[in-house]
PDB file of C-alpha atoms in Angstrom:
ATOM      1  CA  UNK A  15      15.379 -18.867  -2.948  1.00  0.00           C
ATOM      2  CA  UNK A  16      11.706 -19.166  -3.879  1.00  0.00           C
ATOM      3  CA  UNK A  17       9.783 -15.973  -4.544  1.00  0.00           C
ATOM      4  CA  UNK A  18       6.875 -15.756  -2.084  1.00  0.00           C
ATOM      5  CA  UNK A  19       3.402 -15.481  -3.556  1.00  0.00           C
ATOM      6  CA  UNK A  20       0.144 -14.095  -2.276  1.00  0.00           C
ATOM      7  CA  UNK A  21      -2.992 -16.167  -2.894  1.00  0.00           C
ATOM      8  CA  UNK A  22      -6.341 -14.750  -3.865  1.00  0.00           C
ATOM      9  CA  UNK A  23      -9.108 -15.145  -1.305  1.00  0.00           C
ATOM     10  CA  UNK A  24     -11.691 -17.641  -2.460  1.00  0.00           C
ATOM     11  CA  UNK A  25     -14.249 -17.422   0.318  1.00  0.00           C
ATOM     12  CA  UNK A  26     -11.937 -19.348   2.647  1.00  0.00           C
ATOM     13  CA  UNK A  27     -11.635 -16.649   5.304  1.00  0.00           C
ATOM     14  CA  UNK A  28      -8.483 -15.145   3.832  1.00  0.00           C
ATOM     15  CA  UNK A  29     -10.249 -11.881   2.950  1.00  0.00           C
ATOM     16  CA  UNK A  30     -11.367 -11.382   6.550  1.00  0.00           C
ATOM     17  CA  UNK A  31      -7.907 -12.225   7.854  1.00  0.00           C
ATOM     18  CA  UNK A  32      -6.387  -9.726   5.442  1.00  0.00           C
ATOM     19  CA  UNK A  33      -8.836  -7.007   6.479  1.00  0.00           C
ATOM     20  CA  UNK A  34      -7.973  -7.505  10.144  1.00  0.00           C
ATOM     21  CA  UNK A  35      -4.225  -7.435   9.385  1.00  0.00           C
ATOM     22  CA  UNK A  36      -4.604  -4.290   7.254  1.00  0.00           C
ATOM     23  CA  UNK A  37      -6.644  -2.492   9.915  1.00  0.00           C
ATOM     24  CA  UNK A  38      -4.239  -3.494  12.708  1.00  0.00           C
ATOM     25  CA  UNK A  39      -1.201  -2.540  10.616  1.00  0.00           C
ATOM     26  CA  UNK A  40      -2.672   0.830   9.688  1.00  0.00           C
ATOM     27  CA  UNK A  41      -3.551   1.534  13.313  1.00  0.00           C
ATOM     28  CA  UNK A  42       0.057   0.753  14.193  1.00  0.00           C
ATOM     29  CA  UNK A  43       1.249   3.217  11.527  1.00  0.00           C
ATOM     30  CA  UNK A  44      -0.803   5.946  13.159  1.00  0.00           C
ATOM     31  CA  UNK A  45       0.449   5.043  16.651  1.00  0.00           C
ATOM     32  CA  UNK A  46       4.069   4.979  15.476  1.00  0.00           C
ATOM     33  CA  UNK A  47       3.680   8.330  13.734  1.00  0.00           C
ATOM     34  CA  UNK A  48       2.127   9.955  16.796  1.00  0.00           C
ATOM     35  CA  UNK A  49       4.983   8.686  18.968  1.00  0.00           C
ATOM     36  CA  UNK A  50       7.767   9.635  16.545  1.00  0.00           C
ATOM     37  CA  UNK A  51       8.638   6.113  15.389  1.00  0.00           C
ATOM     38  CA  UNK A  52       8.720   7.175  11.773  1.00  0.00           C
ATOM     39  CA  UNK A  53      10.913   4.423  10.361  1.00  0.00           C
ATOM     40  CA  UNK A  54       8.625   1.722  11.740  1.00  0.00           C
ATOM     41  CA  UNK A  55       5.604   3.528  10.298  1.00  0.00           C
ATOM     42  CA  UNK A  56       7.334   3.824   6.909  1.00  0.00           C
ATOM     43  CA  UNK A  57       8.244   0.124   6.901  1.00  0.00           C
ATOM     44  CA  UNK A  58       4.633  -0.866   7.601  1.00  0.00           C
ATOM     45  CA  UNK A  59       3.358   1.548   4.947  1.00  0.00           C
ATOM     46  CA  UNK A  60       5.791   0.013   2.483  1.00  0.00           C
ATOM     47  CA  UNK A  61       4.288  -3.407   3.182  1.00  0.00           C
ATOM     48  CA  UNK A  62       0.690  -2.170   2.887  1.00  0.00           C
ATOM     49  CA  UNK A  63       1.314  -0.209  -0.302  1.00  0.00           C
ATOM     50  CA  UNK A  64       3.250  -3.081  -1.848  1.00  0.00           C
ATOM     51  CA  UNK A  65       0.428  -5.473  -1.060  1.00  0.00           C
ATOM     52  CA  UNK A  66      -2.197  -3.234  -2.651  1.00  0.00           C
ATOM     53  CA  UNK A  67      -0.052  -2.683  -5.762  1.00  0.00           C
ATOM     54  CA  UNK A  68       0.467  -6.446  -6.050  1.00  0.00           C
ATOM     55  CA  UNK A  69      -3.268  -6.976  -5.738  1.00  0.00           C
ATOM     56  CA  UNK A  70      -3.955  -4.503  -8.525  1.00  0.00           C
ATOM     57  CA  UNK A  71      -1.318  -6.087 -10.729  1.00  0.00           C
ATOM     58  CA  UNK A  72      -2.759  -9.545 -10.111  1.00  0.00           C
ATOM     59  CA  UNK A  73      -6.244  -8.238 -10.853  1.00  0.00           C
ATOM     60  CA  UNK A  74      -5.144  -6.751 -14.177  1.00  0.00           C
ATOM     61  CA  UNK A  75      -3.240  -9.875 -15.156  1.00  0.00           C
ATOM     62  CA  UNK A  76      -5.975 -12.258 -13.982  1.00  0.00           C
ATOM     63  CA  UNK A  77      -3.583 -14.104 -11.668  1.00  0.00           C
ATOM     64  CA  UNK A  78      -4.789 -16.194  -8.734  1.00  0.00           C
ATOM     65  CA  UNK A  79      -1.362 -16.066  -7.126  1.00  0.00           C
ATOM     66  CA  UNK A  80       0.664 -12.870  -6.997  1.00  0.00           C
ATOM     67  CA  UNK A  81       4.439 -12.554  -6.624  1.00  0.00           C
ATOM     68  CA  UNK A  82       5.457 -10.464  -3.639  1.00  0.00           C
ATOM     69  CA  UNK A  83       7.891  -7.878  -4.991  1.00  0.00           C
ATOM     70  CA  UNK A  84       9.310  -4.493  -3.943  1.00  0.00           C
ATOM     71  CA  UNK A  85       7.288  -1.368  -4.662  1.00  0.00           C
ATOM     72  CA  UNK A  86       9.630  -0.187  -7.419  1.00  0.00           C
ATOM     73  CA  UNK A  87       9.138  -3.358  -9.439  1.00  0.00           C
ATOM     74  CA  UNK A  88       5.386  -3.320  -8.882  1.00  0.00           C
ATOM     75  CA  UNK A  89       5.174   0.315 -10.021  1.00  0.00           C
ATOM     76  CA  UNK A  90       7.235  -0.589 -13.077  1.00  0.00           C
ATOM     77  CA  UNK A  91       4.994  -3.522 -13.934  1.00  0.00           C
ATOM     78  CA  UNK A  92       1.916  -1.324 -13.548  1.00  0.00           C
ATOM     79  CA  UNK A  93       2.942   1.955 -15.185  1.00  0.00           C
ATOM     80  CA  UNK A  94       6.067   0.955 -17.019  1.00  0.00           C
ATOM     81  CA  UNK A  95       9.786   1.142 -17.144  1.00  0.00           C
ATOM     82  CA  UNK A  96      11.867   3.089 -19.631  1.00  0.00           C
ATOM     83  CA  UNK A  97      11.003   0.827 -22.583  1.00  0.00           C
ATOM     84  CA  UNK A  98       7.790  -0.853 -21.445  1.00  0.00           C
ATOM     85  CA  UNK A  99       4.415   0.825 -20.884  1.00  0.00           C
ATOM     86  CA  UNK A 100       3.099  -1.364 -18.033  1.00  0.00           C
ATOM     87  CA  UNK A 101      -0.270  -3.088 -17.774  1.00  0.00           C
ATOM     88  CA  UNK A 102      -2.222  -0.287 -16.095  1.00  0.00           C
ATOM     89  CA  UNK A 103      -4.214   1.824 -18.556  1.00  0.00           C
ATOM     90  CA  UNK A 104      -6.527   3.736 -16.203  1.00  0.00           C
ATOM     91  CA  UNK A 105      -5.143   7.312 -15.956  1.00  0.00           C
ATOM     92  CA  UNK A 106      -6.148   7.734 -12.306  1.00  0.00           C
ATOM     93  CA  UNK A 107      -4.415   4.513 -11.274  1.00  0.00           C
ATOM     94  CA  UNK A 108      -1.386   5.515 -13.337  1.00  0.00           C
ATOM     95  CA  UNK A 109      -1.242   8.891 -11.573  1.00  0.00           C
ATOM     96  CA  UNK A 110      -1.459   7.505  -8.041  1.00  0.00           C
ATOM     97  CA  UNK A 111       1.043   4.762  -8.897  1.00  0.00           C
ATOM     98  CA  UNK A 112       3.445   7.431 -10.187  1.00  0.00           C
ATOM     99  CA  UNK A 113       2.995   9.267  -6.871  1.00  0.00           C
ATOM    100  CA  UNK A 114       3.714   6.016  -5.018  1.00  0.00           C
ATOM    101  CA  UNK A 115       6.905   5.663  -7.048  1.00  0.00           C
ATOM    102  CA  UNK A 116       7.961   9.167  -5.921  1.00  0.00           C
ATOM    103  CA  UNK A 117       7.037   8.304  -2.324  1.00  0.00           C
ATOM    104  CA  UNK A 118       9.195   5.188  -2.523  1.00  0.00           C
ATOM    105  CA  UNK A 119      12.208   7.417  -3.189  1.00  0.00           C
ATOM    106  CA  UNK A 120      11.600   9.357   0.032  1.00  0.00           C
ATOM    107  CA  UNK A 121      11.029   6.029   1.769  1.00  0.00           C
ATOM    108  CA  UNK A 122      14.457   4.929   0.544  1.00  0.00           C
ATOM    109  CA  UNK A 123      16.002   8.135   1.893  1.00  0.00           C
ATOM    110  CA  UNK A 124      14.417   7.475   5.271  1.00  0.00           C
ATOM    111  CA  UNK A 125      15.207   3.785   5.523  1.00  0.00           C
ATOM    112  CA  UNK A 126      18.686   3.824   4.045  1.00  0.00           C
ATOM    113  CA  UNK A 127      20.057   7.268   4.741  1.00  0.00           C
ATOM    114  CA  UNK A 128      18.834   8.497   8.114  1.00  0.00           C
ATOM    115  CA  UNK A 129      22.058   7.585   9.951  1.00  0.00           C
ATOM    116  CA  UNK A 130      24.434   8.656   7.190  1.00  0.00           C
ATOM    117  CA  UNK A 131      26.206  11.966   6.808  1.00  0.00           C
ATOM    118  CA  UNK A 132      26.764  12.784   3.158  1.00  0.00           C
ATOM    119  CA  UNK A 133      28.299  16.287   3.295  1.00  0.00           C
ATOM    120  CA  UNK A 134      30.213  18.333   5.870  1.00  0.00           C
ATOM    121  CA  UNK A 135      27.205  20.594   6.485  1.00  0.00           C
ATOM    122  CA  UNK A 136      25.141  17.522   7.474  1.00  0.00           C
ATOM    123  CA  UNK A 137      27.196  17.027  10.642  1.00  0.00           C
ATOM    124  CA  UNK A 138      25.373  19.901  12.341  1.00  0.00           C
ATOM    125  CA  UNK A 139      22.123  17.932  12.122  1.00  0.00           C
ATOM    126  CA  UNK A 140      21.418  15.706  15.101  1.00  0.00           C
ATOM    127  CA  UNK A 141      20.162  12.186  14.590  1.00  0.00           C
ATOM    128  CA  UNK A 142      16.837  13.117  16.201  1.00  0.00           C
ATOM    129  CA  UNK A 143      16.442  16.039  13.803  1.00  0.00           C
ATOM    130  CA  UNK A 144      17.263  13.736  10.888  1.00  0.00           C
ATOM    131  CA  UNK A 145      14.590  11.303  12.113  1.00  0.00           C
ATOM    132  CA  UNK A 146      11.945  13.991  12.564  1.00  0.00           C
ATOM    133  CA  UNK A 147      12.253  15.043   8.938  1.00  0.00           C
ATOM    134  CA  UNK A 148      10.655  11.722   8.017  1.00  0.00           C
ATOM    135  CA  UNK A 149       7.372  12.474   9.747  1.00  0.00           C
ATOM    136  CA  UNK A 150       6.336  13.997   6.422  1.00  0.00           C
ATOM    137  CA  UNK A 151       7.285  10.780   4.628  1.00  0.00           C
ATOM    138  CA  UNK A 152       4.796   8.957   6.856  1.00  0.00           C
ATOM    139  CA  UNK A 153       2.045  11.481   6.123  1.00  0.00           C
ATOM    140  CA  UNK A 154       2.736  11.279   2.401  1.00  0.00           C
ATOM    141  CA  UNK A 155       2.680   7.465   2.536  1.00  0.00           C
ATOM    142  CA  UNK A 156      -0.674   7.484   4.321  1.00  0.00           C
ATOM    143  CA  UNK A 157      -2.055   9.882   1.714  1.00  0.00           C
ATOM    144  CA  UNK A 158      -1.009   7.794  -1.317  1.00  0.00           C
ATOM    145  CA  UNK A 159      -2.169   4.566   0.311  1.00  0.00           C
ATOM    146  CA  UNK A 160      -5.580   6.065   1.018  1.00  0.00           C
ATOM    147  CA  UNK A 161      -5.859   7.521  -2.500  1.00  0.00           C
ATOM    148  CA  UNK A 162      -5.006   4.172  -4.032  1.00  0.00           C
ATOM    149  CA  UNK A 163      -7.461   2.357  -1.764  1.00  0.00           C
ATOM    150  CA  UNK A 164     -10.352   4.733  -2.528  1.00  0.00           C
ATOM    151  CA  UNK A 165      -9.688   4.357  -6.248  1.00  0.00           C
ATOM    152  CA  UNK A 166      -9.367   0.563  -6.031  1.00  0.00           C
ATOM    153  CA  UNK A 167     -12.569   0.232  -4.002  1.00  0.00           C
ATOM    154  CA  UNK A 168     -14.525   2.446  -6.423  1.00  0.00           C
ATOM    155  CA  UNK A 169     -13.182   0.607  -9.484  1.00  0.00           C
ATOM    156  CA  UNK A 170     -14.130  -2.782  -8.076  1.00  0.00           C
ATOM    157  CA  UNK A 171     -17.574  -1.679  -6.949  1.00  0.00           C
ATOM    158  CA  UNK A 172     -18.277  -0.265 -10.412  1.00  0.00           C
ATOM    159  CA  UNK A 173     -17.728  -3.637 -12.089  1.00  0.00           C
ATOM    160  CA  UNK A 174     -20.986  -5.221 -13.187  1.00  0.00           C
ATOM    161  CA  UNK A 175     -19.404  -8.333 -14.719  1.00  0.00           C
ATOM    162  CA  UNK A 176     -18.804  -9.996 -11.336  1.00  0.00           C
ATOM    163  CA  UNK A 177     -21.189 -10.885  -8.481  1.00  0.00           C
ATOM    164  CA  UNK A 178     -21.867  -8.071  -6.020  1.00  0.00           C
ATOM    165  CA  UNK A 179     -20.202  -9.857  -3.077  1.00  0.00           C
ATOM    166  CA  UNK A 180     -16.948 -10.038  -5.049  1.00  0.00           C
ATOM    167  CA  UNK A 181     -16.789  -6.309  -5.782  1.00  0.00           C
ATOM    168  CA  UNK A 182     -14.870  -5.361  -2.695  1.00  0.00           C
ATOM    169  CA  UNK A 183     -11.124  -5.356  -2.076  1.00  0.00           C
ATOM    170  CA  UNK A 184      -9.862  -6.993   1.093  1.00  0.00           C
ATOM    171  CA  UNK A 185      -9.447  -3.498   2.557  1.00  0.00           C
ATOM    172  CA  UNK A 186     -13.214  -2.888   2.552  1.00  0.00           C
ATOM    173  CA  UNK A 187     -14.689  -1.482   4.710  1.00  0.00           C
ATOM    174  CA  UNK A 188     -12.307   1.299   5.726  1.00  0.00           C
ATOM    175  CA  UNK A 189      -9.232  -0.679   6.771  1.00  0.00           C
ATOM    176  CA  UNK A 190      -7.129   2.443   6.181  1.00  0.00           C
ATOM    177  CA  UNK A 191      -9.742   4.864   7.540  1.00  0.00           C
ATOM    178  CA  UNK A 192     -10.191   4.124  11.266  1.00  0.00           C
ATOM    179  CA  UNK A 193     -12.483   7.119  11.627  1.00  0.00           C
ATOM    180  CA  UNK A 194     -14.950   5.408   9.248  1.00  0.00           C
ATOM    181  CA  UNK A 195     -14.904   1.935  10.777  1.00  0.00           C
ATOM    182  CA  UNK A 196     -18.088   0.836  12.473  1.00  0.00           C
ATOM    183  CA  UNK A 197     -16.227  -1.222  15.054  1.00  0.00           C
ATOM    184  CA  UNK A 198     -17.647  -4.462  13.745  1.00  0.00           C
ATOM    185  CA  UNK A 199     -15.657  -7.155  11.973  1.00  0.00           C
ATOM    186  CA  UNK A 200     -15.577  -7.211   8.203  1.00  0.00           C
ATOM    187  CA  UNK A 201     -19.164  -8.102   7.297  1.00  0.00           C
ATOM    188  CA  UNK A 202     -18.736  -9.925   3.998  1.00  0.00           C
ATOM    189  CA  UNK A 203     -16.278 -12.658   3.082  1.00  0.00           C
ATOM    190  CA  UNK A 204     -15.563 -11.907  -0.519  1.00  0.00           C
ATOM    191  CA  UNK A 205     -13.398 -13.108  -3.322  1.00  0.00           C
ATOM    192  CA  UNK A 206     -11.211 -10.097  -2.533  1.00  0.00           C
ATOM    193  CA  UNK A 207      -7.554  -9.716  -3.282  1.00  0.00           C
TER     194      UNK A 207
END
Protein backbone atom coordinates (compact mmCIF):
# COMPACT_ATOMS: atom_id res chain seq x y z
CA UNK A 1 0.00 0.00 0.00
CA UNK A 2 1.36 3.42 -0.96
CA UNK A 3 1.56 6.06 1.74
CA UNK A 4 -0.57 9.05 0.69
CA UNK A 5 1.18 12.40 0.44
CA UNK A 6 0.00 15.96 0.68
CA UNK A 7 1.36 18.42 -1.90
CA UNK A 8 2.37 21.97 -1.15
CA UNK A 9 0.25 24.67 -2.76
CA UNK A 10 2.16 26.45 -5.48
CA UNK A 11 -0.31 29.12 -6.52
CA UNK A 12 -2.43 26.51 -8.30
CA UNK A 13 -5.60 27.06 -6.27
CA UNK A 14 -4.81 24.33 -3.76
CA UNK A 15 -4.43 26.83 -0.91
CA UNK A 16 -7.92 28.22 -1.51
CA UNK A 17 -9.38 24.74 -1.77
CA UNK A 18 -7.71 23.79 1.50
CA UNK A 19 -9.01 26.91 3.24
CA UNK A 20 -12.57 26.14 2.16
CA UNK A 21 -12.24 22.50 3.30
CA UNK A 22 -10.77 23.57 6.66
CA UNK A 23 -13.51 26.14 7.26
CA UNK A 24 -16.28 23.71 6.27
CA UNK A 25 -14.76 20.92 8.37
CA UNK A 26 -14.39 23.16 11.41
CA UNK A 27 -17.96 24.38 11.05
CA UNK A 28 -19.05 20.74 10.99
CA UNK A 29 -17.08 20.09 14.20
CA UNK A 30 -19.01 22.86 15.91
CA UNK A 31 -22.35 21.60 14.58
CA UNK A 32 -21.58 18.03 15.66
CA UNK A 33 -20.53 19.18 19.12
CA UNK A 34 -23.67 21.26 19.59
CA UNK A 35 -25.83 18.29 18.59
CA UNK A 36 -23.97 15.72 20.71
CA UNK A 37 -22.22 13.91 17.85
CA UNK A 38 -18.92 13.92 19.68
CA UNK A 39 -17.22 11.02 17.93
CA UNK A 40 -17.77 12.60 14.52
CA UNK A 41 -16.41 15.91 15.82
CA UNK A 42 -13.36 14.14 17.27
CA UNK A 43 -12.69 12.30 14.00
CA UNK A 44 -12.79 15.57 12.04
CA UNK A 45 -10.56 17.28 14.61
CA UNK A 46 -8.11 14.41 14.30
CA UNK A 47 -7.93 15.01 10.55
CA UNK A 48 -7.51 18.79 10.91
CA UNK A 49 -4.88 18.53 13.63
CA UNK A 50 -2.99 15.84 11.73
CA UNK A 51 -2.97 17.98 8.62
CA UNK A 52 -1.60 21.01 10.45
CA UNK A 53 1.09 18.93 12.19
CA UNK A 54 2.08 17.44 8.83
CA UNK A 55 2.28 20.92 7.35
CA UNK A 56 4.56 22.08 10.15
CA UNK A 57 6.75 19.01 9.78
CA UNK A 58 7.01 19.54 6.03
CA UNK A 59 7.83 23.20 6.59
CA UNK A 60 10.65 22.35 9.01
CA UNK A 61 12.03 19.66 6.73
CA UNK A 62 11.67 21.74 3.56
CA UNK A 63 9.54 19.07 1.88
CA UNK A 64 7.24 19.85 -1.05
CA UNK A 65 5.28 16.66 -0.46
CA UNK A 66 4.29 15.54 3.02
CA UNK A 67 3.46 12.00 4.14
CA UNK A 68 0.02 11.71 5.69
CA UNK A 69 0.55 9.96 9.03
CA UNK A 70 -1.31 9.52 12.33
CA UNK A 71 -1.04 12.24 14.95
CA UNK A 72 1.16 10.15 17.25
CA UNK A 73 3.82 9.70 14.59
CA UNK A 74 3.67 13.35 13.60
CA UNK A 75 4.06 14.44 17.23
CA UNK A 76 7.00 12.06 17.56
CA UNK A 77 8.67 13.42 14.44
CA UNK A 78 8.18 16.98 15.69
CA UNK A 79 8.99 16.75 19.40
CA UNK A 80 10.65 13.39 19.62
CA UNK A 81 10.33 9.84 20.73
CA UNK A 82 12.14 8.21 23.62
CA UNK A 83 15.56 8.30 21.94
CA UNK A 84 15.14 11.03 19.32
CA UNK A 85 14.61 14.75 19.97
CA UNK A 86 12.42 15.60 16.94
CA UNK A 87 12.88 18.41 14.45
CA UNK A 88 10.89 21.11 16.24
CA UNK A 89 13.06 23.45 18.31
CA UNK A 90 10.63 26.29 19.03
CA UNK A 91 9.51 25.90 22.68
CA UNK A 92 5.98 27.16 22.02
CA UNK A 93 5.45 24.71 19.17
CA UNK A 94 6.93 21.94 21.31
CA UNK A 95 4.51 22.77 24.13
CA UNK A 96 1.38 22.80 21.98
CA UNK A 97 2.50 19.63 20.18
CA UNK A 98 2.96 17.94 23.57
CA UNK A 99 -0.59 19.02 24.46
CA UNK A 100 -1.81 17.58 21.14
CA UNK A 101 -0.11 14.31 22.04
CA UNK A 102 -2.03 14.25 25.35
CA UNK A 103 -5.25 15.11 23.50
CA UNK A 104 -4.66 12.21 21.13
CA UNK A 105 -4.78 9.85 24.11
CA UNK A 106 -8.25 11.10 25.07
CA UNK A 107 -9.20 10.88 21.40
CA UNK A 108 -8.15 7.23 21.46
CA UNK A 109 -10.28 6.63 24.56
CA UNK A 110 -13.26 8.17 22.80
CA UNK A 111 -12.84 6.46 19.45
CA UNK A 112 -11.78 3.04 20.66
CA UNK A 113 -13.31 2.64 24.08
CA UNK A 114 -16.71 4.32 24.19
CA UNK A 115 -18.66 1.07 23.70
CA UNK A 116 -16.44 -1.09 25.90
CA UNK A 117 -16.93 -1.96 29.54
CA UNK A 118 -13.61 -2.48 31.26
CA UNK A 119 -14.62 -3.05 34.91
CA UNK A 120 -17.74 -4.23 36.73
CA UNK A 121 -18.48 -0.71 38.00
CA UNK A 122 -18.60 0.53 34.38
CA UNK A 123 -21.80 -1.41 33.70
CA UNK A 124 -23.85 1.18 35.59
CA UNK A 125 -22.88 3.79 33.00
CA UNK A 126 -25.25 4.05 30.06
CA UNK A 127 -23.91 4.32 26.54
CA UNK A 128 -25.31 7.86 26.26
CA UNK A 129 -23.53 8.87 29.46
CA UNK A 130 -20.31 7.33 28.14
CA UNK A 131 -20.72 9.34 24.92
CA UNK A 132 -21.43 12.61 26.72
CA UNK A 133 -18.14 12.40 28.60
CA UNK A 134 -16.40 13.04 25.28
CA UNK A 135 -17.89 16.49 24.81
CA UNK A 136 -14.85 17.71 26.75
CA UNK A 137 -12.55 15.87 24.34
CA UNK A 138 -14.08 17.91 21.52
CA UNK A 139 -13.59 21.18 23.40
CA UNK A 140 -10.00 20.27 24.21
CA UNK A 141 -9.35 19.34 20.57
CA UNK A 142 -10.73 22.68 19.38
CA UNK A 143 -8.54 24.49 21.89
CA UNK A 144 -5.27 22.79 20.85
CA UNK A 145 -6.08 23.16 17.16
CA UNK A 146 -6.70 26.87 17.60
CA UNK A 147 -3.55 27.34 19.69
CA UNK A 148 -1.47 25.57 17.08
CA UNK A 149 -3.04 27.58 14.26
CA UNK A 150 -2.47 30.95 15.98
CA UNK A 151 1.15 30.02 16.62
CA UNK A 152 1.68 28.74 13.07
CA UNK A 153 0.11 31.84 11.53
CA UNK A 154 2.23 34.18 13.69
CA UNK A 155 5.44 32.25 12.96
CA UNK A 156 4.86 32.36 9.22
CA UNK A 157 3.91 36.03 9.17
CA UNK A 158 7.06 36.89 11.12
CA UNK A 159 9.32 35.40 8.44
CA UNK A 160 11.06 38.08 6.41
CA UNK A 161 13.02 35.67 4.19
CA UNK A 162 10.00 34.83 2.01
CA UNK A 163 7.66 37.05 -0.05
CA UNK A 164 4.76 38.56 1.90
CA UNK A 165 2.08 36.64 -0.05
CA UNK A 166 3.69 33.36 1.01
CA UNK A 167 3.63 34.13 4.73
CA UNK A 168 0.23 32.68 5.40
CA UNK A 169 -0.77 29.10 6.17
CA UNK A 170 -3.66 27.63 4.22
CA UNK A 171 -5.84 28.21 7.29
CA UNK A 172 -5.56 32.00 6.96
CA UNK A 173 -7.79 33.90 7.44
CA UNK A 174 -9.60 32.37 10.42
CA UNK A 175 -10.54 28.94 9.06
CA UNK A 176 -10.83 27.69 12.64
CA UNK A 177 -12.36 30.91 13.99
CA UNK A 178 -15.79 31.34 12.35
CA UNK A 179 -16.51 34.35 14.55
CA UNK A 180 -13.58 36.16 12.87
CA UNK A 181 -14.37 35.30 9.26
CA UNK A 182 -15.45 38.17 7.07
CA UNK A 183 -17.74 35.98 5.00
CA UNK A 184 -15.66 36.44 1.89
CA UNK A 185 -13.60 33.74 0.23
CA UNK A 186 -9.93 33.45 1.04
CA UNK A 187 -8.48 36.63 -0.47
CA UNK A 188 -4.94 35.58 -1.35
CA UNK A 189 -3.76 32.45 -3.13
CA UNK A 190 -0.48 31.77 -1.44
CA UNK A 191 2.26 29.23 -1.42
CA UNK A 192 0.65 27.94 1.77
CA UNK A 193 0.91 24.47 3.18
